[in-house]
mmCIF file of C-alpha atoms in Angstrom:
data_model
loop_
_atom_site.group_PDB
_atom_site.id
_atom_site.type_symbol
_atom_site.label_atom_id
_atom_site.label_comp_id
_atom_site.label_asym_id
_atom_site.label_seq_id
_atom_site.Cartn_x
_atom_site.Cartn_y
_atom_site.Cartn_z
ATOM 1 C CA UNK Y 1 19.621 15.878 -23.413
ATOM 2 C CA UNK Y 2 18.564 15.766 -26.939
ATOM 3 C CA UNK Y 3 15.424 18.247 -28.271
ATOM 4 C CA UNK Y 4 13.868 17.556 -31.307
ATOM 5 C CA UNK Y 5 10.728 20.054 -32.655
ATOM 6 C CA UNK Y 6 10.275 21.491 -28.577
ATOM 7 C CA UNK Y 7 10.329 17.934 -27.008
ATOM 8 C CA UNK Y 8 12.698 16.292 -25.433
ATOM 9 C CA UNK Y 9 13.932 12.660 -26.478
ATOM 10 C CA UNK Y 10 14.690 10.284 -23.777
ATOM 11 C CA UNK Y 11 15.775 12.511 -21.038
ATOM 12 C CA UNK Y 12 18.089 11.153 -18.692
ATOM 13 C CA UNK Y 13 16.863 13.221 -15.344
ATOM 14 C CA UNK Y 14 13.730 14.183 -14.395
ATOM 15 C CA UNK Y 15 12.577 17.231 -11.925
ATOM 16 C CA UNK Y 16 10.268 15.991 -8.880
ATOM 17 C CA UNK Y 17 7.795 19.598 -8.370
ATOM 18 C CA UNK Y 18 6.700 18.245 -5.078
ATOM 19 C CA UNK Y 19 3.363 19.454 -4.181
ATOM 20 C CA UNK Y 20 2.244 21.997 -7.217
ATOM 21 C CA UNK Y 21 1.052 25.306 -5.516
ATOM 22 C CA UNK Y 22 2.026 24.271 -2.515
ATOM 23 C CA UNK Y 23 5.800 24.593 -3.022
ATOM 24 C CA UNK Y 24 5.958 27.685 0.001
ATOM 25 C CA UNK Y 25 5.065 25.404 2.201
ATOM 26 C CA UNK Y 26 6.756 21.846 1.701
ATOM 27 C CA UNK Y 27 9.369 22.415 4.420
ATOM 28 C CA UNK Y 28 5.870 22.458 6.799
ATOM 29 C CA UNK Y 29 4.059 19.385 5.445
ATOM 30 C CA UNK Y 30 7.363 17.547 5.210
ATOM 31 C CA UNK Y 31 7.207 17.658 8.875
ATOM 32 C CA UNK Y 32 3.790 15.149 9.572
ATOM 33 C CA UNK Y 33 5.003 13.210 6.802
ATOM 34 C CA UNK Y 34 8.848 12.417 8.507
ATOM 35 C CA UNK Y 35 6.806 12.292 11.707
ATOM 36 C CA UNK Y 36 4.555 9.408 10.299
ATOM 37 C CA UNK Y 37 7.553 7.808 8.524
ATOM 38 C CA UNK Y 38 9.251 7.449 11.983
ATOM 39 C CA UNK Y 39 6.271 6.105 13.298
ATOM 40 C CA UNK Y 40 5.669 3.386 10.622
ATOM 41 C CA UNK Y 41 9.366 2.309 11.158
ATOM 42 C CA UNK Y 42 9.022 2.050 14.579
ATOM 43 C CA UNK Y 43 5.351 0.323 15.003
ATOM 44 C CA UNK Y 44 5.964 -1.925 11.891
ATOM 45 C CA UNK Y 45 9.284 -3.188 13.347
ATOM 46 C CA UNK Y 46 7.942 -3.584 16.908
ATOM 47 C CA UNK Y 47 5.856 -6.012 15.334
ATOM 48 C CA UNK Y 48 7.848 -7.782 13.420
ATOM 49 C CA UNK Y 49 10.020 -8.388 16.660
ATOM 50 C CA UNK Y 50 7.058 -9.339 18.828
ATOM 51 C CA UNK Y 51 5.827 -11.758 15.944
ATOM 52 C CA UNK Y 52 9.234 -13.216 15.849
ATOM 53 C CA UNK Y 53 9.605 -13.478 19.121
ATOM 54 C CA UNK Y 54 6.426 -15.161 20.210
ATOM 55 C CA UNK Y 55 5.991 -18.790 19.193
ATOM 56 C CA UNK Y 56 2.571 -18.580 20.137
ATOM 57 C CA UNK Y 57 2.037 -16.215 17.195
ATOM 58 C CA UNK Y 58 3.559 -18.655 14.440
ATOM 59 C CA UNK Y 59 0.102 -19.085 13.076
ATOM 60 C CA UNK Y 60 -1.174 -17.491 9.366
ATOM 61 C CA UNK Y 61 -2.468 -14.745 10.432
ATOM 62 C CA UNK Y 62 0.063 -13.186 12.201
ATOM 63 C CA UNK Y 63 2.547 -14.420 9.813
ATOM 64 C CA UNK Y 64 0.365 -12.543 7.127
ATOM 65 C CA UNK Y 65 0.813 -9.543 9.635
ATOM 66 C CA UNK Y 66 4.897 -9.808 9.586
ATOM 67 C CA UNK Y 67 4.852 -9.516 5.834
ATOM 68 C CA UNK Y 68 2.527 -6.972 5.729
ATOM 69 C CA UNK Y 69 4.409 -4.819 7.781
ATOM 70 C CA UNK Y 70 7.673 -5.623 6.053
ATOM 71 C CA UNK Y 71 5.451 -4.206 2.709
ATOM 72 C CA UNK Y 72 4.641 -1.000 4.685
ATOM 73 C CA UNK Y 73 8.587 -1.147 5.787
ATOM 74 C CA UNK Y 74 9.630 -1.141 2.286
ATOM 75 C CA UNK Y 75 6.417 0.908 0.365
ATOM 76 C CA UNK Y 76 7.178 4.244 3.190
ATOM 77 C CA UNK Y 77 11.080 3.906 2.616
ATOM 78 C CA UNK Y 78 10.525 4.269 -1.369
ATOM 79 C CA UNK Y 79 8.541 7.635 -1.227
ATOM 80 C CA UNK Y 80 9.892 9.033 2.388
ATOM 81 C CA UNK Y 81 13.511 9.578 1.626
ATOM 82 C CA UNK Y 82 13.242 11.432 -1.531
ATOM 83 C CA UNK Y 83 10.370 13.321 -0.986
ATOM 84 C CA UNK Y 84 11.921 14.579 2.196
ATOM 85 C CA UNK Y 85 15.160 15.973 0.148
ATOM 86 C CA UNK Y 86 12.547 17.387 -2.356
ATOM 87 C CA UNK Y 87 10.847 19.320 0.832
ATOM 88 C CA UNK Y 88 13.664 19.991 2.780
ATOM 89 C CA UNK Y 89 16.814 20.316 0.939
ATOM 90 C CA UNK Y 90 15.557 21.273 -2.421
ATOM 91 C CA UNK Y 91 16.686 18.362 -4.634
ATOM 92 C CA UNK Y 92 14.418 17.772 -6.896
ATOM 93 C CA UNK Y 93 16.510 16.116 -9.688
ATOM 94 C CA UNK Y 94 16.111 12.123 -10.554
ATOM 95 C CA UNK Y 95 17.587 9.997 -13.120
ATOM 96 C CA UNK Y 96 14.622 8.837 -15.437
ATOM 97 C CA UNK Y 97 15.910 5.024 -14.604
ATOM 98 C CA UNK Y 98 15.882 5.816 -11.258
ATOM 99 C CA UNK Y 99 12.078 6.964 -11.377
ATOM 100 C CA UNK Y 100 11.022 4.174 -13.493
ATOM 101 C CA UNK Y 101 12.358 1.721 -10.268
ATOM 102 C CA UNK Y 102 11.108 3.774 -7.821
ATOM 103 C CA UNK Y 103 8.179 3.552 -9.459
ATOM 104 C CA UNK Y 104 7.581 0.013 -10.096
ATOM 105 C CA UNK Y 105 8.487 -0.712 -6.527
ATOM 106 C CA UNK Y 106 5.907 1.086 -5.575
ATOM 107 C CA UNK Y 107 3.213 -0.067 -7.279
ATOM 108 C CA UNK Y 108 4.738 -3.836 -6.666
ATOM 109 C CA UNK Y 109 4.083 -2.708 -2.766
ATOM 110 C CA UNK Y 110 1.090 -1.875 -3.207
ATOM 111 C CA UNK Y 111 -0.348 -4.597 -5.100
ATOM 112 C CA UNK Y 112 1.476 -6.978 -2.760
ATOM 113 C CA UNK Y 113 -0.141 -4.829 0.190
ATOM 114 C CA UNK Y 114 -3.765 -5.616 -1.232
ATOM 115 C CA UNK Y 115 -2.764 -9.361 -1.898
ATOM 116 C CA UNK Y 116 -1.393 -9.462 1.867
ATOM 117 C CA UNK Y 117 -5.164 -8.291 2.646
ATOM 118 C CA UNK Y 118 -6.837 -10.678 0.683
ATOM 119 C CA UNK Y 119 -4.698 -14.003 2.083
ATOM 120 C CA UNK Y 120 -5.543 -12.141 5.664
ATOM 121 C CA UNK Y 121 -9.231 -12.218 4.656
ATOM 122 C CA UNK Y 122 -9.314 -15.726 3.419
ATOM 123 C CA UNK Y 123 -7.952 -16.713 6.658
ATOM 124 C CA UNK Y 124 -10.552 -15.001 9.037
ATOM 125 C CA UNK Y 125 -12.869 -16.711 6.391
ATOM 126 C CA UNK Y 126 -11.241 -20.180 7.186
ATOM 127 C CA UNK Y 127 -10.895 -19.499 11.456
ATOM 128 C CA UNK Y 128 -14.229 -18.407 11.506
ATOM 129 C CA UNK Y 129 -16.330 -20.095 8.846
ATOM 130 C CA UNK Y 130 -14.556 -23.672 8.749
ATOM 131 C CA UNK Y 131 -12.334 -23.791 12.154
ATOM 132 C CA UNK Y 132 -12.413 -27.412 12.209
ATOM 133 C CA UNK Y 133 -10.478 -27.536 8.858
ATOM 134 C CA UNK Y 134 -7.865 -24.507 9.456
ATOM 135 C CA UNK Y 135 -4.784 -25.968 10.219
ATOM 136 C CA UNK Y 136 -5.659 -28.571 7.559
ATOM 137 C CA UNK Y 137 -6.355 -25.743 4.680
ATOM 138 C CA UNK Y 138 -3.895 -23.233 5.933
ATOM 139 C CA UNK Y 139 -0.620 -25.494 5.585
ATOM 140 C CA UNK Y 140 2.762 -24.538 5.797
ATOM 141 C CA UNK Y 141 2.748 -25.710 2.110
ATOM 142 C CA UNK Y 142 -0.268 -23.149 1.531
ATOM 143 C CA UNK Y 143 1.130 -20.361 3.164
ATOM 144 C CA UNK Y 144 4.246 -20.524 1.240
ATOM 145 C CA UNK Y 145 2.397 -20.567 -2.232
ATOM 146 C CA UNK Y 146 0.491 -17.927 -1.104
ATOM 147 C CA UNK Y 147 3.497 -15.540 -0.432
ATOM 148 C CA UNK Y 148 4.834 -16.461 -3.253
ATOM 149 C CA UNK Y 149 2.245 -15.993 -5.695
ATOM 150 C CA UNK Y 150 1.166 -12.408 -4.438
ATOM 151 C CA UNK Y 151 5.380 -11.187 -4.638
ATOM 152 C CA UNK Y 152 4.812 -12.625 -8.098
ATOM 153 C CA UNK Y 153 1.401 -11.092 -8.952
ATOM 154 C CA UNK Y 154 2.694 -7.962 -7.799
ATOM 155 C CA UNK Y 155 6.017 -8.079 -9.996
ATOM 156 C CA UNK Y 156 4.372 -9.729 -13.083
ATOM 157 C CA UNK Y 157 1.346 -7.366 -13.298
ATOM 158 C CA UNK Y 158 3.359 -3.970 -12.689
ATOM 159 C CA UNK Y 159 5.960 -4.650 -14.843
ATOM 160 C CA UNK Y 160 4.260 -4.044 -18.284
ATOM 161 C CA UNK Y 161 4.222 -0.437 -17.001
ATOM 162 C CA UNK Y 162 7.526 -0.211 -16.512
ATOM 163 C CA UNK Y 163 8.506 -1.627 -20.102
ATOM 164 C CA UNK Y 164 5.575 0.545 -22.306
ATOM 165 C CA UNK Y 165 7.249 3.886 -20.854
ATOM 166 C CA UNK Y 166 10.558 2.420 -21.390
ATOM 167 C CA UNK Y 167 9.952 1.443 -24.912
ATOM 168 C CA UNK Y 168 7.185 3.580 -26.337
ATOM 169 C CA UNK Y 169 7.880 6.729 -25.462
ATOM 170 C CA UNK Y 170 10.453 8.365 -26.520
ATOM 171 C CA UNK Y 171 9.454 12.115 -26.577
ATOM 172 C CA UNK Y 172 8.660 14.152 -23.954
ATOM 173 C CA UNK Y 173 6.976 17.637 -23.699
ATOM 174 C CA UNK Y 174 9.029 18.412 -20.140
ATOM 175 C CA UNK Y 175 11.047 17.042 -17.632
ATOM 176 C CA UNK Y 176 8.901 18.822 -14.669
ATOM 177 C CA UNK Y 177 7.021 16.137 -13.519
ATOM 178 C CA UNK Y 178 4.167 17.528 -10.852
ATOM 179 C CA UNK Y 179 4.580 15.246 -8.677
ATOM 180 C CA UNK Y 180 6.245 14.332 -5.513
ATOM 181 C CA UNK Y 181 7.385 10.670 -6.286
ATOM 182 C CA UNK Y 182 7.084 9.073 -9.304
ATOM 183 C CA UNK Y 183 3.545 8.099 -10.559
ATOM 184 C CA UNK Y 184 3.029 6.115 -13.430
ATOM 185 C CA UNK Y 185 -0.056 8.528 -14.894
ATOM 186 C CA UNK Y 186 2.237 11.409 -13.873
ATOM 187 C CA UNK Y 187 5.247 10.043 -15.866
ATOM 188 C CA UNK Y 188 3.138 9.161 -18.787
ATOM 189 C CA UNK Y 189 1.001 12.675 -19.307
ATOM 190 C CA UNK Y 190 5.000 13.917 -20.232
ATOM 191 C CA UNK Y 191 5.175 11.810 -22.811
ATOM 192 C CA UNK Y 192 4.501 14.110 -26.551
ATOM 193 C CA UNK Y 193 3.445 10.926 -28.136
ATOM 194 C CA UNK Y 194 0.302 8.603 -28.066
ATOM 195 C CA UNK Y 195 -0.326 7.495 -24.370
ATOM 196 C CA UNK Y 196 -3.734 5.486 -24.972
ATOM 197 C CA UNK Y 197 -2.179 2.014 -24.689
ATOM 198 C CA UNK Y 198 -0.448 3.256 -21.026
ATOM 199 C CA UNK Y 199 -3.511 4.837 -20.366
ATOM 200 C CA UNK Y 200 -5.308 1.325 -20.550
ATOM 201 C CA UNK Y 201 -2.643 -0.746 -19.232
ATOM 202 C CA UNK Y 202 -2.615 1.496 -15.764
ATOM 203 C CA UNK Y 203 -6.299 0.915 -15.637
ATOM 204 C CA UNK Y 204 -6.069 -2.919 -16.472
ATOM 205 C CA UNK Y 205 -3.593 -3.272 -13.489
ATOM 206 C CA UNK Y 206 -5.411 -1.534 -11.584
ATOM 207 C CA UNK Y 207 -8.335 -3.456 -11.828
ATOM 208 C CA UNK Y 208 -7.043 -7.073 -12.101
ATOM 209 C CA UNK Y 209 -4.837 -6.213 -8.936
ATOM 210 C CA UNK Y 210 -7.311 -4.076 -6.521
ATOM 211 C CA UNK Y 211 -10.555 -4.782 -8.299
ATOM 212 C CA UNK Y 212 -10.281 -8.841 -7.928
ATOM 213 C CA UNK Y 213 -8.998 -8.000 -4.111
ATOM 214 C CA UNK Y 214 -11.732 -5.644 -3.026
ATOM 215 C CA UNK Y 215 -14.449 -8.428 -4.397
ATOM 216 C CA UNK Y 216 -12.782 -11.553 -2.655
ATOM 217 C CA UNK Y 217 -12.347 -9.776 0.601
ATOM 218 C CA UNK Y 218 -15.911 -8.245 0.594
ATOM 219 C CA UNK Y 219 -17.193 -11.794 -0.146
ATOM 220 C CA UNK Y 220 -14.903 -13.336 2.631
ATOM 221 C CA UNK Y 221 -16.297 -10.647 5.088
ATOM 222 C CA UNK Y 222 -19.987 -11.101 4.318
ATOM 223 C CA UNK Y 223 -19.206 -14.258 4.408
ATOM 224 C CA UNK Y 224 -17.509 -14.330 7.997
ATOM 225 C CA UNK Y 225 -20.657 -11.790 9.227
ATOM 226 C CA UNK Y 226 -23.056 -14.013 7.956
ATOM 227 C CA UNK Y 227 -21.861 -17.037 10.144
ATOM 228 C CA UNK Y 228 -21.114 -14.302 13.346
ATOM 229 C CA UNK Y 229 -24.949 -13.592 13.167
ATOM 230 C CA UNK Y 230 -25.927 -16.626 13.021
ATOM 231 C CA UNK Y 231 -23.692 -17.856 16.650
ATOM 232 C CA UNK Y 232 -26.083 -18.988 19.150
ATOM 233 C CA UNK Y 233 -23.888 -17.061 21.786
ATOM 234 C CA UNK Y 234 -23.427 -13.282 22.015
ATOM 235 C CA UNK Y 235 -20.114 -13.850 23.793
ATOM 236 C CA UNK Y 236 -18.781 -15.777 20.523
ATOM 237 C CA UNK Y 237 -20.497 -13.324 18.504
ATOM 238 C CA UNK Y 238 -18.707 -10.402 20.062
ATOM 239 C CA UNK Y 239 -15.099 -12.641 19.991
ATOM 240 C CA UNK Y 240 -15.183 -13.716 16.425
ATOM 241 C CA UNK Y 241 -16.373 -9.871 15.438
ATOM 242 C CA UNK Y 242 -13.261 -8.988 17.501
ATOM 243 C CA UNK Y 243 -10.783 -11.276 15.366
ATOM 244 C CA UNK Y 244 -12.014 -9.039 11.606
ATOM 245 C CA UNK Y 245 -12.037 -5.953 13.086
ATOM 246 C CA UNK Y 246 -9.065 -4.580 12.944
ATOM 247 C CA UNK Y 247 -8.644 -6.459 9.586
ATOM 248 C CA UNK Y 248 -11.611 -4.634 8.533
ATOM 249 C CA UNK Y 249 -10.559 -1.322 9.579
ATOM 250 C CA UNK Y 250 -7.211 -1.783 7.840
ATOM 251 C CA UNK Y 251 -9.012 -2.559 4.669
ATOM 252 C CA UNK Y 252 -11.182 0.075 4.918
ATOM 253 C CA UNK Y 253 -8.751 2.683 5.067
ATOM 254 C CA UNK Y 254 -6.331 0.871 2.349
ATOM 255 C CA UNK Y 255 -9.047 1.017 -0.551
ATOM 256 C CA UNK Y 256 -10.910 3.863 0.534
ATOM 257 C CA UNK Y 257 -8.113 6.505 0.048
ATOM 258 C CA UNK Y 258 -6.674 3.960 -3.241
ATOM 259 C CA UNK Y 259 -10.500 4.816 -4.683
ATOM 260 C CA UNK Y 260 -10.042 8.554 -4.219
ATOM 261 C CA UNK Y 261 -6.886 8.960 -4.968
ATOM 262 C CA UNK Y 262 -7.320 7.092 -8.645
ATOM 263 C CA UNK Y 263 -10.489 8.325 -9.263
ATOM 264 C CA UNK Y 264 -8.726 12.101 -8.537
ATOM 265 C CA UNK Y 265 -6.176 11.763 -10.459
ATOM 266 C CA UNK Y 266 -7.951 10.202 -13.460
ATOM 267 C CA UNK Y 267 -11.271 11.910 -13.541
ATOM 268 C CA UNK Y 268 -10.967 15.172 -11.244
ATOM 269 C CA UNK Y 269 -10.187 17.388 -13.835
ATOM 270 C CA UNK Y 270 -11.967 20.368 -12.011
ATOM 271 C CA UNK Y 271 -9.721 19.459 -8.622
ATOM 272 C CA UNK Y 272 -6.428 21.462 -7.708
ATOM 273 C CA UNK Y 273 -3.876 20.089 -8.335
ATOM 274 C CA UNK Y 274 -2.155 20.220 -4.771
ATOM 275 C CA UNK Y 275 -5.395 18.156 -3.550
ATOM 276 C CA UNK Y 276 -4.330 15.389 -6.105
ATOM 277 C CA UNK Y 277 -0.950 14.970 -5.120
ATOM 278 C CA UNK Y 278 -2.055 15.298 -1.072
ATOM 279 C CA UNK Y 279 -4.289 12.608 -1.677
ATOM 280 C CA UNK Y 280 -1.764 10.217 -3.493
ATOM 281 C CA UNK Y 281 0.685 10.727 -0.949
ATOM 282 C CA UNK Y 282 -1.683 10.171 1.931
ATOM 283 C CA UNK Y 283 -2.815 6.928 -0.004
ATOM 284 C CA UNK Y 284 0.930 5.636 0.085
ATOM 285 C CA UNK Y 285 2.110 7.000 3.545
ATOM 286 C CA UNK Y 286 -1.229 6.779 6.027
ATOM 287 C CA UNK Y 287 -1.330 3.178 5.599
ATOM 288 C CA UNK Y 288 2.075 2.219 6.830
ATOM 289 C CA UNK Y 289 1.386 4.337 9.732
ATOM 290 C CA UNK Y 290 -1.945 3.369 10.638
ATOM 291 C CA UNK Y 291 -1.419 -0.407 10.501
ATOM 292 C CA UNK Y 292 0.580 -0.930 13.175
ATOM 293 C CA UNK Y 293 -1.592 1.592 15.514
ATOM 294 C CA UNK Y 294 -4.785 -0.185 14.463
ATOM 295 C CA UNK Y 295 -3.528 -3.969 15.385
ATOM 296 C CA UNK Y 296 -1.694 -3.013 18.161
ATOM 297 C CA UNK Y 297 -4.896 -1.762 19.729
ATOM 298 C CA UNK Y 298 -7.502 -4.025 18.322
ATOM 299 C CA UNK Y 299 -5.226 -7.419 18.580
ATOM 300 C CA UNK Y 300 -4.944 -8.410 22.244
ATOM 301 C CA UNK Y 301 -2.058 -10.751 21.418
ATOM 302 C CA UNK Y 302 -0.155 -7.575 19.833
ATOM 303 C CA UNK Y 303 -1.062 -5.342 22.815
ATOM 304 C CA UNK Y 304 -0.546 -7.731 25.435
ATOM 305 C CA UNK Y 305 3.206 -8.250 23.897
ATOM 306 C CA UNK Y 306 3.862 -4.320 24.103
ATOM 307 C CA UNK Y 307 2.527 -3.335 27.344
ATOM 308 C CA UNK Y 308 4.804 -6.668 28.159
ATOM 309 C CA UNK Y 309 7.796 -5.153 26.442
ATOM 310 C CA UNK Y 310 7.061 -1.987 28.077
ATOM 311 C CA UNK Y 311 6.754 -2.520 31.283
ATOM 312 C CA UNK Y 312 7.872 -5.699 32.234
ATOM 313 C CA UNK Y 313 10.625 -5.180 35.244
ATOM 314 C CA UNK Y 314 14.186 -6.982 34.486
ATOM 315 C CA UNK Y 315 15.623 -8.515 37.317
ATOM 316 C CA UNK Y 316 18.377 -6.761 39.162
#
């Protein structure tokens, strides 16, 4: 590791603090976090095994469903793993190259998370608004450009990150990075060099990725309530509310903690520092956990499969 007037050019490992001021007691909040890990792993893959093997549920939105919980498969598994030897078995240490790919993974996860979101809301849009046209709109050929161009919205967009760090800066004031995964604004504030053109392109991303998301899916919704209201029928008021709401509640709790936790980090200059890195790792790991809980009690389909798999009796 070279040092050149106090900084330190292109360092080769980084040091992973964990949760600043909070270090006394990782070992305890590692606990909840492996607890919710287990439980995304477990609720995401149940689904993915009920979706695959129900033919009945070969239709968009439950396809949209599979990949989002292979997203929260991957996104948890990025940030679970290491943080866990960080809390647990004090290793700290990671190779610079090996931060910059855990870190554009996940931000690719999350972007392709939101775009997941907005194909889901689209087609709640479609059942609901336009049903007679939603096997024509939604076609196989649809679905598969949509998949497609969300994995590359997510890589394309994300990437520039990746590159500015890796090219631009070249000096850095530490190593310690306060952090317990690799953030991109946490990476970047290291840097002993100009950091306004990362500083933009972060907030760029963010907005072209979650800010175009969060406006399509709160048209789509308003949208969807719009036409509920308007049913002649409370009883196919109450089932096509049923169909969003767990869509809803999932989106909710998606942007909601995204907005606090990048607002927080950017602007909450005058919040501890422990309540920054909470809230960014609550933004990454609560939705991967929640998911699964929230449509397999608000989707019948989902719940009727468990309860199915759960206590169906196997002949002797």
């Amino acid at each position: 590791m070279l040092m050149f007037n106090g900084s330190v050019f292109m360092p080769s490992v980084l040091t992973l603090v964990g949760i600043p001021g909070l270090e006394s007691v990782q070992c305890w909040i590692g606990i909840p976090f492996c607890v919710m890990y287990i439980i995304a792993l477990i609720g995401n893959s149940l689904i993915l095994v009920i979706i695959k093997g129900e033919k009945s549920l070969h239709i968009p939105m439950y396809i949209f469903l599979a990949i989002l919980a292979v997203t929260d498969i991957a996104l948890s598994t990025c940030i679970l793993p290491k943080m866990l030897g960080i809390f647990w078995f004090h290793v700290p240490q990671i190779s610079f190259d090996a931060c910059l790919l855990q870190m554009e993974l996940i931000h690719s996860f999350q972007a392709t998370e939101s775009g997941i979101l907005l194909a889901m809301a689209l087609d709640r849009y479609v059942a609901i608004c336009k049903p007679l046209r939603h096997t024509t709109i939604f076609s196989p050929q649809l679905m598969a450009c949509l998949g497609a161009g969300v994995l590359f919205r997510s890589l394309i967009l994300t990437f520039p990150m990746i590159l500015l760090i890796k090219c631009r800066l070249k000096y850095y004031q530490t190593t310690i990075v306060s952090h317990s995964y690799c953030e991109h604004m946490a990476i970047v504030k290291l840097a002993a060099e100009d950091i306004r053109i990362n500083k933009v392109c972060g907030l760029l991303v963010a907005f072209a990725i979650l800010g175009f998301d969060i406006v399509f899916i709160t048209f789509s919704y308003v949208r969807i309530f719009i036409t509920v209201f308007q049913l002649p029928q409370k009883e196919a008021r109450l089932k096509a509310f049923n169909t969003c709401i767990a869509h809803i509640c999932v989106f909710l709790q998606f942007y909601l903690l995204g907005f606090f936790s990048f607002f927080a980090h950017r602007f909450g200059a005058h919040i501890p520092p422990y309540v920054h890195i909470l809230l960014s790792d609550l933004y990454l790991l609560v939705p991967p956990f929640l998911n699964p809980i929230v449509y397999g009690v608000k989707t019948k389909q989902i719940r009727d499969q468990v309860l199915k798999m759960l206590f169906s009796k196997k002949p002797l």
